[in-house]
mmCIF file of C-alpha atoms in Angstrom:
data_model
loop_
_atom_site.group_PDB
_atom_site.id
_atom_site.type_symbol
_atom_site.label_atom_id
_atom_site.label_comp_id
_atom_site.label_asym_id
_atom_site.label_seq_id
_atom_site.Cartn_x
_atom_site.Cartn_y
_atom_site.Cartn_z
ATOM 1 C CA MET A 1 -8.204 -18.685 -5.788
ATOM 2 C CA THR A 2 -5.554 -16.121 -5.854
ATOM 3 C CA CYS A 3 -5.376 -12.556 -4.690
ATOM 4 C CA ARG A 4 -3.644 -9.743 -6.209
ATOM 5 C CA VAL A 5 -2.629 -6.967 -4.317
ATOM 6 C CA LEU A 6 -1.102 -3.896 -6.384
ATOM 7 C CA LEU A 7 1.105 -1.367 -4.221
ATOM 8 C CA CYS A 8 2.168 1.832 -5.755
ATOM 9 C CA GLY A 9 3.897 5.075 -4.794
ATOM 10 C CA VAL A 10 6.693 7.081 -5.605
ATOM 11 C CA GLY A 11 10.327 6.423 -4.897
ATOM 12 C CA GLY A 12 11.513 6.676 -1.176
ATOM 13 C CA GLN A 13 7.873 6.240 0.244
ATOM 14 C CA GLY A 14 8.612 2.355 1.314
ATOM 15 C CA THR A 15 6.375 0.749 -1.213
ATOM 16 C CA ILE A 16 8.683 -2.186 -1.772
ATOM 17 C CA LEU A 17 9.248 -2.733 1.821
ATOM 18 C CA ALA A 18 5.435 -2.800 2.293
ATOM 19 C CA ALA A 19 5.225 -5.471 -0.827
ATOM 20 C CA HIS A 20 7.747 -7.726 0.953
ATOM 21 C CA VAL A 21 6.025 -7.879 4.091
ATOM 22 C CA THR A 22 2.799 -8.682 2.499
ATOM 23 C CA ALA A 23 4.644 -11.387 0.412
ATOM 24 C CA ASP A 24 6.419 -12.732 3.764
ATOM 25 C CA VAL A 25 3.249 -12.991 5.820
ATOM 26 C CA ALA A 26 1.474 -14.921 2.639
ATOM 27 C CA LEU A 27 4.288 -17.152 2.717
ATOM 28 C CA ALA A 28 4.287 -17.729 6.492
ATOM 29 C CA SER A 29 0.623 -18.635 6.045
ATOM 30 C CA GLY A 30 1.479 -21.428 3.783
ATOM 31 C CA LEU A 31 0.478 -19.916 0.487
ATOM 32 C CA ASP A 32 2.347 -19.917 -2.856
ATOM 33 C CA VAL A 33 3.432 -16.255 -3.607
ATOM 34 C CA LYS A 34 4.884 -14.415 -6.481
ATOM 35 C CA VAL A 35 6.163 -10.485 -6.541
ATOM 36 C CA SER A 36 6.741 -8.346 -9.342
ATOM 37 C CA GLU A 37 8.315 -4.971 -9.091
ATOM 38 C CA ILE A 38 8.669 -1.760 -11.474
ATOM 39 C CA HIS A 39 11.035 0.936 -10.518
ATOM 40 C CA GLY A 40 10.533 3.942 -12.637
ATOM 41 C CA MET A 41 13.461 6.442 -11.735
ATOM 42 C CA ALA A 42 12.372 5.299 -8.190
ATOM 43 C CA GLN A 43 15.419 7.017 -6.594
ATOM 44 C CA ARG A 44 14.312 10.182 -7.922
ATOM 45 C CA GLY A 45 10.753 10.198 -6.795
ATOM 46 C CA GLY A 46 9.426 8.198 -10.054
ATOM 47 C CA SER A 47 6.562 5.824 -9.720
ATOM 48 C CA VAL A 48 7.024 2.382 -8.103
ATOM 49 C CA THR A 49 4.645 -0.305 -8.560
ATOM 50 C CA THR A 50 4.760 -3.891 -7.085
ATOM 51 C CA VAL A 51 2.255 -6.669 -7.603
ATOM 52 C CA VAL A 52 2.066 -9.325 -4.758
ATOM 53 C CA THR A 53 -0.047 -12.424 -5.875
ATOM 54 C CA PHE A 54 -0.759 -15.162 -3.428
ATOM 55 C CA GLY A 55 -2.984 -18.258 -3.140
ATOM 56 C CA ASP A 56 -2.682 -21.975 -3.262
ATOM 57 C CA GLU A 57 -1.100 -21.947 -6.633
ATOM 58 C CA VAL A 58 0.247 -18.853 -8.375
ATOM 59 C CA LYS A 59 0.615 -19.349 -12.133
ATOM 60 C CA SER A 60 1.738 -15.592 -13.037
ATOM 61 C CA MET A 61 2.733 -12.476 -11.123
ATOM 62 C CA VAL A 62 1.628 -10.392 -14.116
ATOM 63 C CA SER A 63 -1.103 -8.089 -13.672
ATOM 64 C CA GLY A 64 -3.140 -6.029 -16.251
ATOM 65 C CA ALA A 65 -5.933 -3.535 -16.276
ATOM 66 C CA GLY A 66 -8.687 -4.574 -14.160
ATOM 67 C CA GLU A 67 -7.119 -7.468 -12.558
ATOM 68 C CA SER A 68 -5.928 -6.480 -8.925
ATOM 69 C CA ASP A 69 -7.898 -7.408 -6.096
ATOM 70 C CA MET A 70 -6.704 -4.706 -4.033
ATOM 71 C CA LEU A 71 -4.913 -1.470 -4.833
ATOM 72 C CA VAL A 72 -2.913 0.201 -1.937
ATOM 73 C CA SER A 73 -1.416 3.670 -2.891
ATOM 74 C CA PHE A 74 0.908 5.719 -0.874
ATOM 75 C CA ASP A 75 -0.078 8.866 -2.825
ATOM 76 C CA LYS A 76 -3.248 10.004 -4.502
ATOM 77 C CA LEU A 77 -1.668 10.497 -7.917
ATOM 78 C CA GLU A 78 -0.477 7.227 -8.259
ATOM 79 C CA ALA A 79 -3.776 5.872 -6.958
ATOM 80 C CA LEU A 80 -5.285 7.806 -10.116
ATOM 81 C CA ARG A 81 -2.598 6.488 -12.213
ATOM 82 C CA ASN A 82 -3.255 2.757 -11.390
ATOM 83 C CA LEU A 83 -6.813 3.004 -10.926
ATOM 84 C CA ASP A 84 -7.512 0.938 -14.144
ATOM 85 C CA GLN A 85 -5.790 -1.852 -12.527
ATOM 86 C CA LEU A 86 -8.287 -2.485 -10.087
ATOM 87 C CA LYS A 87 -11.000 -5.078 -10.280
ATOM 88 C CA SER A 88 -14.539 -4.042 -10.366
ATOM 89 C CA GLY A 89 -15.520 -4.386 -6.713
ATOM 90 C CA GLY A 90 -11.896 -4.693 -5.510
ATOM 91 C CA HIS A 91 -10.766 -2.633 -2.547
ATOM 92 C CA LEU A 92 -8.783 0.921 -2.775
ATOM 93 C CA VAL A 93 -6.741 2.248 -0.051
ATOM 94 C CA VAL A 94 -5.199 5.593 -0.702
ATOM 95 C CA ASN A 95 -2.714 7.627 1.591
ATOM 96 C CA ASP A 96 -4.557 11.012 1.661
ATOM 97 C CA GLU A 97 -1.507 12.729 0.444
ATOM 98 C CA VAL A 98 -0.017 14.113 -2.741
ATOM 99 C CA VAL A 99 3.791 13.977 -3.549
ATOM 100 C CA LYS A 100 3.932 16.729 -6.095
ATOM 101 C CA PRO A 101 5.805 15.912 -9.236
ATOM 102 C CA ALA A 102 8.419 18.109 -10.663
ATOM 103 C CA SER A 103 6.256 19.062 -13.645
ATOM 104 C CA VAL A 104 3.825 20.501 -11.132
ATOM 105 C CA LEU A 105 6.432 22.038 -8.786
ATOM 106 C CA THR A 106 7.915 23.935 -11.707
ATOM 107 C CA GLY A 107 4.482 25.164 -13.216
ATOM 108 C CA ARG A 108 4.604 22.832 -16.338
ATOM 109 C CA ALA A 109 1.513 20.816 -15.385
ATOM 110 C CA SER A 110 -1.113 21.025 -12.626
ATOM 111 C CA LEU A 111 -2.646 18.691 -10.519
ATOM 112 C CA PRO A 112 -5.859 16.740 -11.361
ATOM 113 C CA SER A 113 -8.789 19.049 -10.239
ATOM 114 C CA ASP A 114 -11.035 16.554 -8.658
ATOM 115 C CA SER A 115 -8.818 13.785 -7.477
ATOM 116 C CA ASP A 116 -10.733 13.442 -4.026
ATOM 117 C CA GLY A 117 -13.884 13.212 -5.933
ATOM 118 C CA ILE A 118 -12.705 10.612 -8.218
ATOM 119 C CA LEU A 119 -11.194 8.325 -5.496
ATOM 120 C CA ARG A 120 -14.088 8.639 -3.416
ATOM 121 C CA ASP A 121 -16.399 7.591 -6.407
ATOM 122 C CA ALA A 122 -14.075 4.389 -6.722
ATOM 123 C CA GLY A 123 -14.937 3.763 -3.093
ATOM 124 C CA ALA A 124 -11.126 4.532 -1.826
ATOM 125 C CA LEU A 125 -10.622 4.166 1.935
ATOM 126 C CA MET A 126 -8.483 7.483 2.378
ATOM 127 C CA VAL A 127 -6.105 6.941 5.227
ATOM 128 C CA PRO A 128 -4.395 9.990 6.762
ATOM 129 C CA ALA A 129 -1.196 7.856 7.071
ATOM 130 C CA ASP A 130 1.494 10.618 7.248
ATOM 131 C CA ALA A 131 -0.556 12.098 10.330
ATOM 132 C CA ILE A 132 -1.040 8.745 11.789
ATOM 133 C CA ALA A 133 2.780 8.048 11.486
ATOM 134 C CA ARG A 134 3.502 11.204 13.308
ATOM 135 C CA GLU A 135 1.350 10.371 16.263
ATOM 136 C CA ALA A 136 2.811 6.890 16.286
ATOM 137 C CA GLY A 137 6.386 8.620 16.888
ATOM 138 C CA ASN A 138 7.861 8.887 13.277
ATOM 139 C CA ALA A 139 6.350 10.488 10.259
ATOM 140 C CA LYS A 140 8.586 8.220 8.085
ATOM 141 C CA CYS A 141 6.526 5.348 9.263
ATOM 142 C CA ALA A 142 3.540 6.245 6.850
ATOM 143 C CA ASN A 143 4.287 3.069 4.531
ATOM 144 C CA VAL A 144 3.833 0.797 7.610
ATOM 145 C CA VAL A 145 0.566 2.519 8.598
ATOM 146 C CA MET A 146 -0.665 1.838 4.994
ATOM 147 C CA LEU A 147 0.190 -1.844 5.390
ATOM 148 C CA GLY A 148 -1.562 -1.957 8.667
ATOM 149 C CA ALA A 149 -4.542 -0.706 6.686
ATOM 150 C CA LEU A 150 -4.121 -3.311 3.970
ATOM 151 C CA SER A 151 -3.803 -5.933 7.007
ATOM 152 C CA ALA A 152 -7.328 -5.333 7.785
ATOM 153 C CA LEU A 153 -8.501 -6.381 4.537
ATOM 154 C CA LEU A 154 -6.686 -9.720 4.412
ATOM 155 C CA ASP A 155 -7.403 -12.766 6.465
ATOM 156 C CA PHE A 156 -3.875 -13.385 7.965
ATOM 157 C CA ASP A 157 -3.265 -13.382 11.681
ATOM 158 C CA GLU A 158 -2.059 -10.220 13.196
ATOM 159 C CA PRO A 159 0.895 -11.525 14.867
ATOM 160 C CA LEU A 160 2.396 -12.495 11.459
ATOM 161 C CA TRP A 161 2.308 -9.150 10.465
ATOM 162 C CA VAL A 162 3.874 -7.777 13.819
ATOM 163 C CA ASP A 163 6.619 -10.434 13.192
ATOM 164 C CA SER A 164 7.453 -9.489 9.477
ATOM 165 C CA VAL A 165 7.153 -5.766 10.372
ATOM 166 C CA SER A 166 9.660 -6.450 13.172
ATOM 167 C CA ALA A 167 12.058 -8.343 11.097
ATOM 168 C CA SER A 168 11.873 -6.031 8.242
ATOM 169 C CA VAL A 169 12.820 -2.669 9.643
ATOM 170 C CA PRO A 170 15.972 -1.516 11.760
ATOM 171 C CA PRO A 171 16.010 -2.883 15.125
ATOM 172 C CA LYS A 172 15.855 0.605 16.855
ATOM 173 C CA THR A 173 12.748 1.448 15.079
ATOM 174 C CA VAL A 174 10.784 -1.755 15.603
ATOM 175 C CA ASP A 175 8.448 -0.249 18.530
ATOM 176 C CA VAL A 176 7.492 2.811 16.607
ATOM 177 C CA ASN A 177 6.959 0.788 13.405
ATOM 178 C CA VAL A 178 4.682 -1.730 15.128
ATOM 179 C CA ALA A 179 2.698 1.154 16.833
ATOM 180 C CA ALA A 180 2.406 2.608 13.331
ATOM 181 C CA PHE A 181 0.844 -0.758 12.018
ATOM 182 C CA ARG A 182 -1.287 -1.199 14.752
ATOM 183 C CA ALA A 183 -2.734 2.360 14.322
ATOM 184 C CA GLY A 184 -3.116 1.970 10.437
ATOM 185 C CA ARG A 185 -5.032 -1.442 11.210
ATOM 186 C CA SER A 186 -7.227 0.177 13.758
ATOM 187 C CA PHE A 187 -7.885 2.909 11.302
ATOM 188 C CA ALA A 188 -8.971 0.655 8.715
ATOM 189 C CA GLU A 189 -11.042 -1.408 10.870
ATOM 190 C CA GLU A 190 -12.874 1.412 12.207
ATOM 191 C CA HIS A 191 -13.729 3.145 8.813
ATOM 192 C CA MET A 192 -14.674 0.296 6.877
ATOM 193 C CA ALA A 193 -17.210 -0.602 9.418
ATOM 194 C CA SER A 194 -18.783 2.854 9.060
#
């Protein structure tokens, strides 16, 4: 058995850090892990997609339509763009924020009219990650809030996550990142139960 987690967002949101922490935790749990990254003009706010696949034996890191067990999106538009990658019955976790692309900001395009409804119908757990990160002490930790939400869906020990987050962020930001992680995990645990 393998598990395939697709993380997506736009450049600068910390998607890659979250993917590397996820891979690190799976490795620390004794699993085989493969990671695939796509950076589409990431430094300019373009799409970033990372697939982390882990299990007893991982033969391929390639993921196609309907093959991801979990889709974690750091932005609603990226969730919509990648929704076809999610398996039927898979888990969808979405940051309840929109990063407006340049085409929308300049008026050349508009946002989808019912993105919330589409995501809700797909069973999305909508996480107010930016607000939770601000409450934890730093709005820049929204990616770690999303990582905390993801951790609630995976059967890895919480201390492994905390250790990996602590080792992956700048030393002076460890406390706020760990607080953001725990807040995201608590949010997911509370809202998945309801």
